[in-house]
GROMACS .gro file of C-alpha atoms in nm:
model
  487
    1MET     CA    1   0.000   0.000   0.000
    2LYS     CA    2   0.140   0.335  -0.101
    3VAL     CA    3   0.094   0.613   0.150
    4ALA     CA    4   0.164   0.974   0.060
    5PHE     CA    5   0.174   1.266   0.298
    6ARG     CA    6  -0.073   1.532   0.196
    7ARG     CA    7  -0.078   1.898   0.290
    8PRO     CA    8  -0.270   1.855   0.622
    9GLN     CA    9  -0.022   1.593   0.745
   10ALA     CA   10   0.275   1.804   0.633
   11LEU     CA   11   0.136   2.111   0.807
   12PHE     CA   12   0.076   1.910   1.125
   13ALA     CA   13   0.436   1.783   1.120
   14VAL     CA   14   0.578   2.133   1.068
   15GLY     CA   15   0.350   2.280   1.334
   16THR     CA   16   0.453   2.011   1.583
   17LEU     CA   17   0.821   2.080   1.518
   18LEU     CA   18   0.779   2.455   1.567
   19LEU     CA   19   0.584   2.399   1.889
   20TYR     CA   20   0.850   2.163   2.025
   21LEU     CA   21   1.134   2.402   1.937
   22ALA     CA   22   0.954   2.708   2.075
   23PHE     CA   23   0.910   2.548   2.418
   24LEU     CA   24   1.221   2.343   2.485
   25THR     CA   25   1.222   2.223   2.842
   26ARG     CA   26   1.430   2.397   3.107
   27THR     CA   27   1.381   2.122   3.366
   28TYR     CA   28   1.636   1.888   3.222
   29TYR     CA   29   1.654   1.510   3.238
   30TRP     CA   30   1.956   1.441   3.458
   31ASP     CA   31   2.113   1.192   3.216
   32GLY     CA   32   2.088   1.450   2.939
   33VAL     CA   33   2.290   1.694   3.148
   34LEU     CA   34   2.560   1.430   3.202
   35PHE     CA   35   2.557   1.343   2.830
   36SER     CA   36   2.614   1.709   2.746
   37LEU     CA   37   2.882   1.746   3.012
   38ASP     CA   38   3.076   1.446   2.879
   39ILE     CA   39   3.039   1.559   2.518
   40GLU     CA   40   3.176   1.906   2.593
   41ARG     CA   41   3.460   1.766   2.807
   42VAL     CA   42   3.574   1.544   2.522
   43GLN     CA   43   3.534   1.827   2.272
   44GLN     CA   44   3.753   2.048   2.495
   45ARG     CA   45   3.998   1.757   2.539
   46HIS     CA   46   3.939   1.744   2.914
   47ALA     CA   47   3.832   1.378   2.892
   48SER     CA   48   3.917   1.078   2.675
   49VAL     CA   49   3.700   0.957   2.389
   50ALA     CA   50   3.636   0.638   2.589
   51THR     CA   51   3.414   0.849   2.819
   52LEU     CA   52   3.157   0.866   2.540
   53PHE     CA   53   3.082   0.492   2.543
   54HIS     CA   54   2.840   0.379   2.814
   55PRO     CA   55   2.697   0.025   2.815
   56ASN     CA   56   2.336   0.134   2.870
   57HIS     CA   57   2.339   0.364   2.565
   58LEU     CA   58   2.652   0.255   2.386
   59ILE     CA   59   2.686   0.495   2.093
   60TYR     CA   60   2.450   0.781   2.183
   61ASN     CA   61   2.716   1.006   2.337
   62ALA     CA   62   2.955   0.939   2.049
   63PHE     CA   63   2.677   1.028   1.806
   64GLY     CA   64   2.598   1.338   2.013
   65PHE     CA   65   2.965   1.436   2.011
   66LEU     CA   66   2.980   1.420   1.629
   67LEU     CA   67   2.655   1.615   1.604
   68TYR     CA   68   2.768   1.881   1.852
   69SER     CA   69   3.112   1.917   1.695
   70THR     CA   70   2.952   1.972   1.355
   71VAL     CA   71   2.704   2.233   1.479
   72ALA     CA   72   2.967   2.409   1.695
   73ARG     CA   73   3.175   2.478   1.384
   74VAL     CA   74   2.885   2.676   1.237
   75TRP     CA   75   2.753   2.815   1.568
   76PRO     CA   76   3.047   2.873   1.807
   77GLY     CA   77   2.950   2.893   2.171
   78ILE     CA   78   2.634   2.684   2.146
   79ARG     CA   79   2.592   2.436   2.431
   80ALA     CA   80   2.570   2.063   2.367
   81ILE     CA   81   2.243   2.032   2.556
   82THR     CA   82   2.075   2.280   2.319
   83VAL     CA   83   2.198   2.082   2.018
   84LEU     CA   84   2.070   1.755   2.166
   85GLN     CA   85   1.734   1.910   2.254
   86SER     CA   86   1.683   2.057   1.907
   87PHE     CA   87   1.785   1.729   1.745
   88ASN     CA   88   1.538   1.544   1.967
   89ALA     CA   89   1.255   1.774   1.857
   90LEU     CA   90   1.335   1.703   1.492
   91THR     CA   91   1.373   1.330   1.562
   92SER     CA   92   1.041   1.322   1.746
   93VAL     CA   93   0.858   1.472   1.449
   94ALA     CA   94   1.027   1.218   1.219
   95ALA     CA   95   0.914   0.942   1.458
   96GLY     CA   96   0.561   1.081   1.442
   97CYS     CA   97   0.564   1.065   1.062
   98VAL     CA   98   0.685   0.703   1.068
   99PHE     CA   99   0.426   0.626   1.334
  100TYR     CA  100   0.152   0.769   1.111
  101LEU     CA  101   0.264   0.546   0.824
  102LEU     CA  102   0.260   0.248   1.059
  103ALA     CA  103  -0.092   0.337   1.176
  104ARG     CA  104  -0.203   0.362   0.811
  105ARG     CA  105  -0.057   0.018   0.749
  106ILE     CA  106  -0.246  -0.132   1.043
  107THR     CA  107  -0.581   0.029   0.963
  108THR     CA  108  -0.726   0.231   0.676
  109VAL     CA  109  -1.032   0.351   0.869
  110HIS     CA  110  -1.074   0.721   0.795
  111GLY     CA  111  -0.934   0.948   1.067
  112VAL     CA  112  -0.791   0.677   1.294
  113PRO     CA  113  -0.425   0.708   1.180
  114PHE     CA  114  -0.431   1.085   1.244
  115PHE     CA  115  -0.599   1.028   1.581
  116CYS     CA  116  -0.312   0.794   1.671
  117TRP     CA  117  -0.047   1.041   1.550
  118LEU     CA  118  -0.198   1.327   1.750
  119LEU     CA  119  -0.214   1.118   2.066
  120PHE     CA  120   0.139   0.990   2.010
  121ALA     CA  121   0.283   1.343   1.967
  122ALA     CA  122   0.081   1.503   2.248
  123GLY     CA  123   0.139   1.243   2.521
  124ALA     CA  124   0.286   1.421   2.823
  125THR     CA  125   0.602   1.214   2.871
  126TRP     CA  126   0.677   1.182   2.499
  127TRP     CA  127   0.626   1.557   2.448
  128LYS     CA  128   0.846   1.646   2.745
  129PHE     CA  129   1.131   1.418   2.638
  130SER     CA  130   1.099   1.539   2.278
  131THR     CA  131   1.208   1.881   2.405
  132ASP     CA  132   1.488   1.747   2.625
  133ALA     CA  133   1.828   1.582   2.575
  134ASP     CA  134   1.789   1.204   2.596
  135VAL     CA  135   1.837   0.885   2.398
  136TYR     CA  136   1.479   0.753   2.410
  137ILE     CA  137   1.332   0.952   2.120
  138LEU     CA  138   1.597   0.844   1.870
  139CYS     CA  139   1.578   0.484   1.987
  140VAL     CA  140   1.198   0.475   1.947
  141LEU     CA  141   1.233   0.621   1.596
  142LEU     CA  142   1.460   0.331   1.502
  143LEU     CA  143   1.219   0.078   1.654
  144LEU     CA  144   0.932   0.233   1.457
  145LEU     CA  145   1.135   0.207   1.136
  146SER     CA  146   1.204  -0.156   1.222
  147ALA     CA  147   0.834  -0.224   1.283
  148LEU     CA  148   0.734  -0.046   0.962
  149SER     CA  149   0.981  -0.260   0.764
  150LEU     CA  150   0.865  -0.580   0.934
  151LEU     CA  151   0.494  -0.512   0.871
  152HIS     CA  152   0.560  -0.431   0.508
  153SER     CA  153   0.418  -0.674   0.253
  154PRO     CA  154   0.641  -0.865   0.202
  155PRO     CA  155   0.844  -0.800   0.521
  156ARG     CA  156   1.176  -0.624   0.472
  157LEU     CA  157   1.365  -0.823   0.730
  158MET     CA  158   1.713  -0.697   0.649
  159LEU     CA  159   1.611  -0.332   0.693
  160ALA     CA  160   1.409  -0.420   1.003
  161GLY     CA  161   1.710  -0.598   1.154
  162LEU     CA  162   1.948  -0.312   1.078
  163CYS     CA  163   1.719  -0.057   1.244
  164HIS     CA  164   1.667  -0.289   1.542
  165ALA     CA  165   2.042  -0.342   1.584
  166LEU     CA  166   2.103   0.034   1.574
  167ALA     CA  167   1.827   0.085   1.832
  168MET     CA  168   1.997  -0.165   2.065
  169LEU     CA  169   2.328   0.020   2.023
  170PHE     CA  170   2.156   0.341   2.124
  171HIS     CA  171   1.982   0.184   2.425
  172GLU     CA  172   1.997  -0.163   2.577
  173LEU     CA  173   1.623  -0.183   2.644
  174ALA     CA  174   1.559  -0.212   2.270
  175VAL     CA  175   1.661  -0.578   2.313
  176PHE     CA  176   1.305  -0.662   2.425
  177THR     CA  177   1.180  -0.584   2.075
  178TYR     CA  178   1.311  -0.929   1.985
  179VAL     CA  179   0.992  -1.067   2.143
  180PRO     CA  180   0.740  -0.910   1.900
  181VAL     CA  181   0.973  -0.960   1.602
  182LEU     CA  182   1.021  -1.332   1.672
  183ALA     CA  183   0.652  -1.377   1.750
  184PHE     CA  184   0.567  -1.219   1.414
  185ILE     CA  185   0.814  -1.442   1.228
  186LEU     CA  186   0.755  -1.773   1.408
  187LEU     CA  187   0.375  -1.752   1.418
  188ASP     CA  188   0.336  -1.676   1.048
  189MET     CA  189   0.125  -1.979   0.953
  190THR     CA  190   0.150  -1.902   0.582
  191LYS     CA  191   0.509  -2.032   0.576
  192PRO     CA  192   0.657  -2.377   0.659
  193VAL     CA  193   0.791  -2.430   1.010
  194GLY     CA  194   1.146  -2.490   0.891
  195ARG     CA  195   1.152  -2.165   0.696
  196ARG     CA  196   1.018  -1.971   0.992
  197ILE     CA  197   1.285  -2.110   1.223
  198ALA     CA  198   1.559  -2.040   0.969
  199THR     CA  199   1.436  -1.681   0.924
  200ALA     CA  200   1.424  -1.623   1.300
  201PHE     CA  201   1.775  -1.765   1.341
  202ALA     CA  202   1.910  -1.548   1.059
  203TYR     CA  203   1.747  -1.237   1.211
  204CYS     CA  204   1.886  -1.304   1.559
  205SER     CA  205   2.235  -1.399   1.441
  206GLY     CA  206   2.259  -1.097   1.208
  207THR     CA  207   2.142  -0.836   1.458
  208GLY     CA  208   2.324  -1.007   1.745
  209SER     CA  209   2.654  -1.008   1.557
  210ILE     CA  210   2.635  -0.634   1.493
  211VAL     CA  211   2.555  -0.554   1.855
  212ALA     CA  212   2.804  -0.800   2.005
  213GLY     CA  213   3.084  -0.675   1.781
  214ALA     CA  214   3.022  -0.313   1.880
  215TYR     CA  215   3.011  -0.399   2.251
  216LEU     CA  216   3.332  -0.603   2.233
  217LEU     CA  217   3.510  -0.315   2.062
  218CYS     CA  218   3.390  -0.058   2.316
  219TYR     CA  219   3.455  -0.283   2.616
  220SER     CA  220   3.819  -0.301   2.514
  221GLN     CA  221   3.839   0.069   2.606
  222ALA     CA  222   3.639   0.040   2.931
  223ASN     CA  223   3.771   0.044   3.287
  224HIS     CA  224   3.840  -0.325   3.348
  225ALA     CA  225   3.923  -0.265   3.714
  226SER     CA  226   3.562  -0.160   3.781
  227TYR     CA  227   3.415  -0.408   3.529
  228PRO     CA  228   3.631  -0.723   3.512
  229THR     CA  229   3.402  -0.893   3.258
  230MET     CA  230   3.198  -0.764   2.967
  231VAL     CA  231   2.883  -0.909   3.125
  232SER     CA  232   2.938  -0.700   3.440
  233TRP     CA  233   2.988  -0.394   3.221
  234ILE     CA  234   2.677  -0.452   3.009
  235THR     CA  235   2.455  -0.524   3.311
  236SER     CA  236   2.573  -0.225   3.515
  237TYR     CA  237   2.313   0.040   3.595
  238ALA     CA  238   2.264   0.360   3.792
  239ALA     CA  239   2.242   0.337   4.170
  240ASP     CA  240   1.893   0.491   4.172
  241SER     CA  241   1.752   0.223   3.938
  242GLY     CA  242   1.705  -0.149   3.983
  243PHE     CA  243   1.460  -0.432   4.035
  244THR     CA  244   1.181  -0.373   4.282
  245HIS     CA  245   1.097  -0.607   4.569
  246SER     CA  246   0.780  -0.420   4.666
  247ALA     CA  247   0.440  -0.543   4.552
  248GLY     CA  248   0.294  -0.210   4.661
  249GLN     CA  249   0.528  -0.023   4.427
  250ILE     CA  250   0.421  -0.241   4.135
  251VAL     CA  251   0.052  -0.186   4.206
  252SER     CA  252   0.074   0.188   4.270
  253SER     CA  253   0.364   0.366   4.100
  254TYR     CA  254   0.381   0.120   3.809
  255LEU     CA  255   0.022   0.177   3.705
  256THR     CA  256   0.051   0.550   3.771
  257SER     CA  257   0.353   0.570   3.542
  258TYR     CA  258   0.135   0.466   3.247
  259LEU     CA  259  -0.109   0.748   3.325
  260LYS     CA  260   0.184   0.990   3.317
  261LEU     CA  261   0.247   0.887   2.958
  262PHE     CA  262  -0.087   1.046   2.864
  263ALA     CA  263  -0.130   1.346   3.095
  264GLY     CA  264   0.102   1.560   3.305
  265GLY     CA  265   0.100   1.877   3.507
  266LYS     CA  266   0.024   1.995   3.857
  267PHE     CA  267  -0.205   2.266   3.988
  268SER     CA  268   0.094   2.412   4.172
  269LEU     CA  269   0.269   2.461   3.836
  270ILE     CA  270  -0.043   2.627   3.693
  271ARG     CA  271  -0.055   2.872   3.985
  272GLU     CA  272   0.317   2.950   3.970
  273PHE     CA  273   0.334   3.013   3.595
  274PHE     CA  274  -0.016   3.141   3.531
  275SER     CA  275  -0.020   3.369   3.227
  276ILE     CA  276  -0.226   3.459   2.921
  277ILE     CA  277  -0.069   3.170   2.726
  278GLU     CA  278  -0.147   2.920   2.998
  279CYS     CA  279  -0.497   3.055   3.049
  280ALA     CA  280  -0.569   3.031   2.675
  281ALA     CA  281  -0.442   2.670   2.662
  282LEU     CA  282  -0.659   2.560   2.956
  283LEU     CA  283  -0.969   2.738   2.822
  284LEU     CA  284  -0.908   2.573   2.484
  285SER     CA  285  -0.884   2.236   2.657
  286LEU     CA  286  -1.219   2.295   2.828
  287ALA     CA  287  -1.385   2.408   2.504
  288LEU     CA  288  -1.256   2.103   2.319
  289LEU     CA  289  -1.387   1.875   2.594
  290VAL     CA  290  -1.735   2.025   2.553
  291TRP     CA  291  -1.711   1.988   2.175
  292ALA     CA  292  -1.603   1.624   2.207
  293ALA     CA  293  -1.899   1.553   2.437
  294LEU     CA  294  -2.140   1.703   2.182
  295LEU     CA  295  -1.987   1.495   1.902
  296PHE     CA  296  -2.026   1.177   2.107
  297THR     CA  297  -2.396   1.247   2.168
  298ARG     CA  298  -2.460   1.297   1.796
  299ALA     CA  299  -2.269   0.988   1.675
  300GLY     CA  300  -2.474   0.690   1.565
  301ALA     CA  301  -2.396   0.321   1.515
  302GLY     CA  302  -2.134   0.220   1.261
  303ASN     CA  303  -1.977  -0.083   1.097
  304GLU     CA  304  -1.660  -0.271   1.186
  305GLY     CA  305  -1.355  -0.119   1.019
  306LYS     CA  306  -1.079  -0.289   0.823
  307THR     CA  307  -0.764  -0.376   1.021
  308ASP     CA  308  -0.449  -0.589   0.985
  309SER     CA  309  -0.501  -0.883   1.221
  310ARG     CA  310  -0.137  -0.999   1.191
  311ALA     CA  311  -0.025  -0.665   1.326
  312LEU     CA  312  -0.233  -0.724   1.639
  313LEU     CA  313  -0.007  -1.014   1.743
  314PHE     CA  314   0.300  -0.795   1.691
  315LEU     CA  315   0.155  -0.508   1.898
  316TRP     CA  316   0.046  -0.725   2.191
  317ALA     CA  317   0.386  -0.899   2.197
  318TRP     CA  318   0.556  -0.557   2.187
  319PHE     CA  319   0.345  -0.430   2.475
  320GLY     CA  320   0.365  -0.751   2.678
  321ALA     CA  321   0.744  -0.791   2.662
  322TYR     CA  322   0.812  -0.441   2.794
  323ALA     CA  323   0.520  -0.438   3.038
  324LEU     CA  324   0.648  -0.753   3.212
  325PHE     CA  325   1.007  -0.634   3.239
  326LEU     CA  326   0.926  -0.276   3.338
  327GLY     CA  327   0.686  -0.403   3.602
  328ALA     CA  328   0.990  -0.533   3.790
  329TRP     CA  329   1.259  -0.289   3.671
  330ASP     CA  330   1.225   0.068   3.799
  331PRO     CA  331   0.844   0.037   3.781
  332GLY     CA  332   0.769   0.397   3.877
  333SER     CA  333   0.958   0.560   3.590
  334ALA     CA  334   0.742   0.688   3.306
  335PHE     CA  335   1.031   0.758   3.069
  336HIS     CA  336   1.125   0.390   3.035
  337LYS     CA  337   0.764   0.332   2.922
  338LEU     CA  338   0.843   0.538   2.611
  339PHE     CA  339   0.967   0.211   2.461
  340VAL     CA  340   0.612   0.079   2.472
  341TRP     CA  341   0.432   0.410   2.403
  342PRO     CA  342   0.390   0.344   2.027
  343ALA     CA  343   0.244  -0.003   2.092
  344ILE     CA  344  -0.008   0.137   2.342
  345ILE     CA  345  -0.134   0.401   2.099
  346LEU     CA  346  -0.147   0.162   1.803
  347LEU     CA  347  -0.348  -0.087   2.011
  348ILE     CA  348  -0.593   0.190   2.102
  349GLY     CA  349  -0.618   0.285   1.735
  350PHE     CA  350  -0.658  -0.079   1.630
  351TYR     CA  351  -0.956  -0.141   1.858
  352LEU     CA  352  -1.105   0.198   1.779
  353ALA     CA  353  -1.093   0.109   1.408
  354ARG     CA  354  -1.227  -0.244   1.460
  355GLY     CA  355  -1.514  -0.132   1.682
  356CYS     CA  356  -1.848  -0.033   1.541
  357TYR     CA  357  -1.768   0.337   1.528
  358THR     CA  358  -1.867   0.600   1.278
  359ARG     CA  359  -1.660   0.889   1.146
  360GLU     CA  360  -1.834   1.105   1.407
  361HIS     CA  361  -1.698   0.880   1.682
  362VAL     CA  362  -1.344   0.902   1.542
  363ARG     CA  363  -1.379   1.280   1.511
  364ALA     CA  364  -1.500   1.299   1.873
  365PHE     CA  365  -1.204   1.092   1.995
  366THR     CA  366  -0.967   1.315   1.796
  367VAL     CA  367  -1.115   1.630   1.952
  368LEU     CA  368  -1.082   1.465   2.293
  369VAL     CA  369  -0.710   1.407   2.228
  370ALA     CA  370  -0.677   1.769   2.115
  371ALA     CA  371  -0.821   1.870   2.454
  372LEU     CA  372  -0.559   1.651   2.622
  373ALA     CA  373  -0.287   1.818   2.413
  374ALA     CA  374  -0.404   2.164   2.518
  375TRP     CA  375  -0.405   2.056   2.883
  376ASN     CA  376  -0.057   1.904   2.861
  377PHE     CA  377   0.076   2.222   2.706
  378GLY     CA  378  -0.082   2.458   2.959
  379ALA     CA  379  -0.028   2.253   3.274
  380PHE     CA  380   0.296   2.072   3.193
  381ILE     CA  381   0.501   2.177   2.889
  382TYR     CA  382   0.467   2.556   2.918
  383PRO     CA  383   0.558   2.570   3.291
  384HIS     CA  384   0.860   2.346   3.235
  385SER     CA  385   0.986   2.574   2.958
  386HIS     CA  386   1.075   2.827   3.231
  387ALA     CA  387   1.413   2.811   3.404
  388THR     CA  388   1.253   2.887   3.742
  389ALA     CA  389   1.063   2.556   3.727
  390ASP     CA  390   1.388   2.375   3.810
  391PRO     CA  391   1.538   2.483   4.144
  392VAL     CA  392   1.870   2.305   4.073
  393PHE     CA  393   1.908   2.493   3.745
  394VAL     CA  394   1.830   2.820   3.927
  395ILE     CA  395   2.097   2.764   4.192
  396ALA     CA  396   2.346   2.661   3.921
  397GLN     CA  397   2.284   2.992   3.744
  398LYS     CA  398   2.331   3.179   4.073
  399ILE     CA  399   2.660   2.999   4.140
  400ASP     CA  400   2.771   3.079   3.785
  401ARG     CA  401   2.715   3.450   3.852
  402GLU     CA  402   2.877   3.461   4.195
  403LEU     CA  403   3.154   3.200   4.202
  404PRO     CA  404   3.494   3.310   4.058
  405LYS     CA  405   3.595   3.123   3.743
  406ASP     CA  406   3.929   3.014   3.892
  407SER     CA  407   3.758   2.818   4.171
  408THR     CA  408   3.819   2.450   4.238
  409VAL     CA  409   3.526   2.245   4.369
  410TYR     CA  410   3.595   1.924   4.562
  411TYR     CA  411   3.353   1.633   4.600
  412ARG     CA  412   3.352   1.282   4.745
  413PHE     CA  413   3.077   1.154   4.512
  414PHE     CA  414   2.990   1.320   4.182
  415ASP     CA  415   2.609   1.292   4.197
  416PRO     CA  416   2.336   1.416   3.956
  417ASP     CA  417   2.300   1.752   4.130
  418ASP     CA  418   2.673   1.803   4.080
  419TRP     CA  419   2.628   1.736   3.709
  420TYR     CA  420   2.394   2.034   3.695
  421LEU     CA  421   2.628   2.263   3.889
  422ASP     CA  422   2.930   2.164   3.682
  423TYR     CA  423   2.750   2.198   3.349
  424PHE     CA  424   2.548   2.514   3.407
  425ALA     CA  425   2.824   2.692   3.603
  426PRO     CA  426   3.106   2.607   3.359
  427GLY     CA  427   3.471   2.700   3.382
  428ARG     CA  428   3.533   2.583   3.740
  429GLU     CA  429   3.744   2.275   3.799
  430TRP     CA  430   3.580   1.982   3.977
  431LYS     CA  431   3.802   1.729   4.154
  432GLY     CA  432   3.761   1.429   4.378
  433LEU     CA  433   3.859   1.516   4.736
  434PRO     CA  434   4.200   1.357   4.811
  435PRO     CA  435   4.213   1.131   5.120
  436ASN     CA  436   4.345   1.303   5.432
  437ALA     CA  437   4.340   1.641   5.257
  438THR     CA  438   4.368   1.953   5.474
  439PRO     CA  439   4.273   2.312   5.391
  440ALA     CA  440   4.642   2.408   5.391
  441SER     CA  441   4.736   2.135   5.143
  442LEU     CA  442   4.446   2.227   4.915
  443PHE     CA  443   4.535   2.594   4.920
  444GLU     CA  444   4.890   2.504   4.823
  445ALA     CA  445   4.764   2.306   4.524
  446ASN     CA  446   4.533   2.581   4.396
  447THR     CA  447   4.557   2.955   4.342
  448GLY     CA  448   4.184   3.036   4.333
  449PRO     CA  449   3.903   2.975   4.586
  450ILE     CA  450   3.871   2.625   4.733
  451CYS     CA  451   3.510   2.503   4.747
  452PHE     CA  452   3.330   2.191   4.865
  453GLU     CA  453   2.998   2.051   4.749
  454THR     CA  454   2.744   1.850   4.949
  455THR     CA  455   2.922   1.516   4.977
  456ALA     CA  456   3.260   1.675   5.060
  457LEU     CA  457   3.112   1.910   5.322
  458ASP     CA  458   2.979   1.631   5.542
  459GLY     CA  459   3.212   1.597   5.839
  460LEU     CA  460   3.438   1.879   5.721
  461ARG     CA  461   3.518   2.143   5.981
  462ALA     CA  462   3.662   2.462   5.840
  463ASP     CA  463   3.621   2.837   5.830
  464PHE     CA  464   3.401   2.916   5.529
  465ASP     CA  465   3.360   3.246   5.352
  466PRO     CA  466   3.000   3.365   5.420
  467ASN     CA  467   3.001   3.553   5.089
  468LEU     CA  468   3.070   3.232   4.892
  469HIS     CA  469   2.812   2.997   5.033
  470TRP     CA  470   2.509   2.852   4.852
  471ALA     CA  471   2.243   2.605   4.965
  472LEU     CA  472   1.925   2.445   4.837
  473VAL     CA  473   1.760   2.201   5.075
  474ASN     CA  474   1.413   2.064   5.005
  475SER     CA  475   1.234   1.731   4.978
  476SER     CA  476   1.408   1.651   4.649
  477HIS     CA  477   1.750   1.812   4.677
  478ASN     CA  478   2.015   1.872   4.939
  479ILE     CA  479   2.263   2.096   4.761
  480ARG     CA  480   2.531   2.284   4.950
  481LEU     CA  481   2.839   2.449   4.811
  482ALA     CA  482   3.075   2.658   5.022
  483CYS     CA  483   3.424   2.803   4.980
  484LEU     CA  484   3.704   2.832   5.235
  485LYS     CA  485   3.849   3.161   5.347
  486ARG     CA  486   4.215   3.226   5.274
  487ARG     CA  487   4.394   3.346   5.584
   0.00000   0.00000   0.00000
């Protein structure tokens, strides 16, 4: 089936891109800050190229480094995080276009593919991460390209495998896409069993060889003292993530995390950033809700729509594989659910198309999603586009204004809050605190102010300069940074 983008779809894609770029988030994803910090360190030759290769997202930082280096030649002084954010916005729109084509392949019922695209683009977590610096958007684009190739008639397995392998190199969690791919191949009853098994083996061996070769090459440059085997390196993860042992967490935060995929925002954010733009967005959301309700009351009975039943197996396997794993792994995080976000929306679209719904029903559902989009913008995206929405970013900006550039900051543990301070207050040197260090020895080793962040301050007794002392202590952050007086 040939699918061409017409003017309405093109205008929607361009409008989405402009909206994303106009309201890039200022409450940054912590990993994105570290990505940007590492990229700029390598670009300034303050860190080795090996720093760019991390087992959880093997080639993303290296890709980001090449992208940033290219843009920086044309736009000197631009920060890496801005480049990554802008690229994510563009990538997200490309993913939306591929998603629309995939929805058209699954169902041809009038209006349903666009309904799916709108919901996909306007989901709170997807929208927020599309305006941030992170690996998830690019990885999902590659998985969508893989799915589109696989569901082609006939399937383009080589292209599907290449996109899947690249997705796994950008993020490890793409490995679970093997489940829907193998289910699609092995349960194809139109082909002999032997051929199905041979095809599945060829797919796994081809994609696996690409991924294994890349990991072996990168592991040769890794710190073997910390990771004595490649398995220990591949399976390493952040200290704040891991498998849950709480049934209560699975029941509560896990289910809530799926709701966060659709809608975001807090009334406290609305109050804090209330403005004409926010007011207009929320009034538009209310008006669209009323319109959707009127459309639902006027819609009559309809006939079952045409759908691709083979795709249903693929979508349920896609959803099930990730849902089972993410129910145990970091169940409260919504951003990991981005890997299953396309499957969720396509399943909704599939059953909407197959149900006995008229065009009026589809139009009503589309208006309802437009109301959700207006709410997400007014209550979630617009507030987070302000720097003051992130207290850590605010204190980093304050430190950047007040802390001399020749300062040296010591730490015991370089935690996520430190990533913010280092990146958004650039130019200062950050060092691990030497064992048994004394103020006198540190002053001898440095000419500028000597400062200590949160982890280095604990247990340290010294005479600090009251004019060079910053603190942010709340339920989420305990940030302290203070500088010693020179006698």
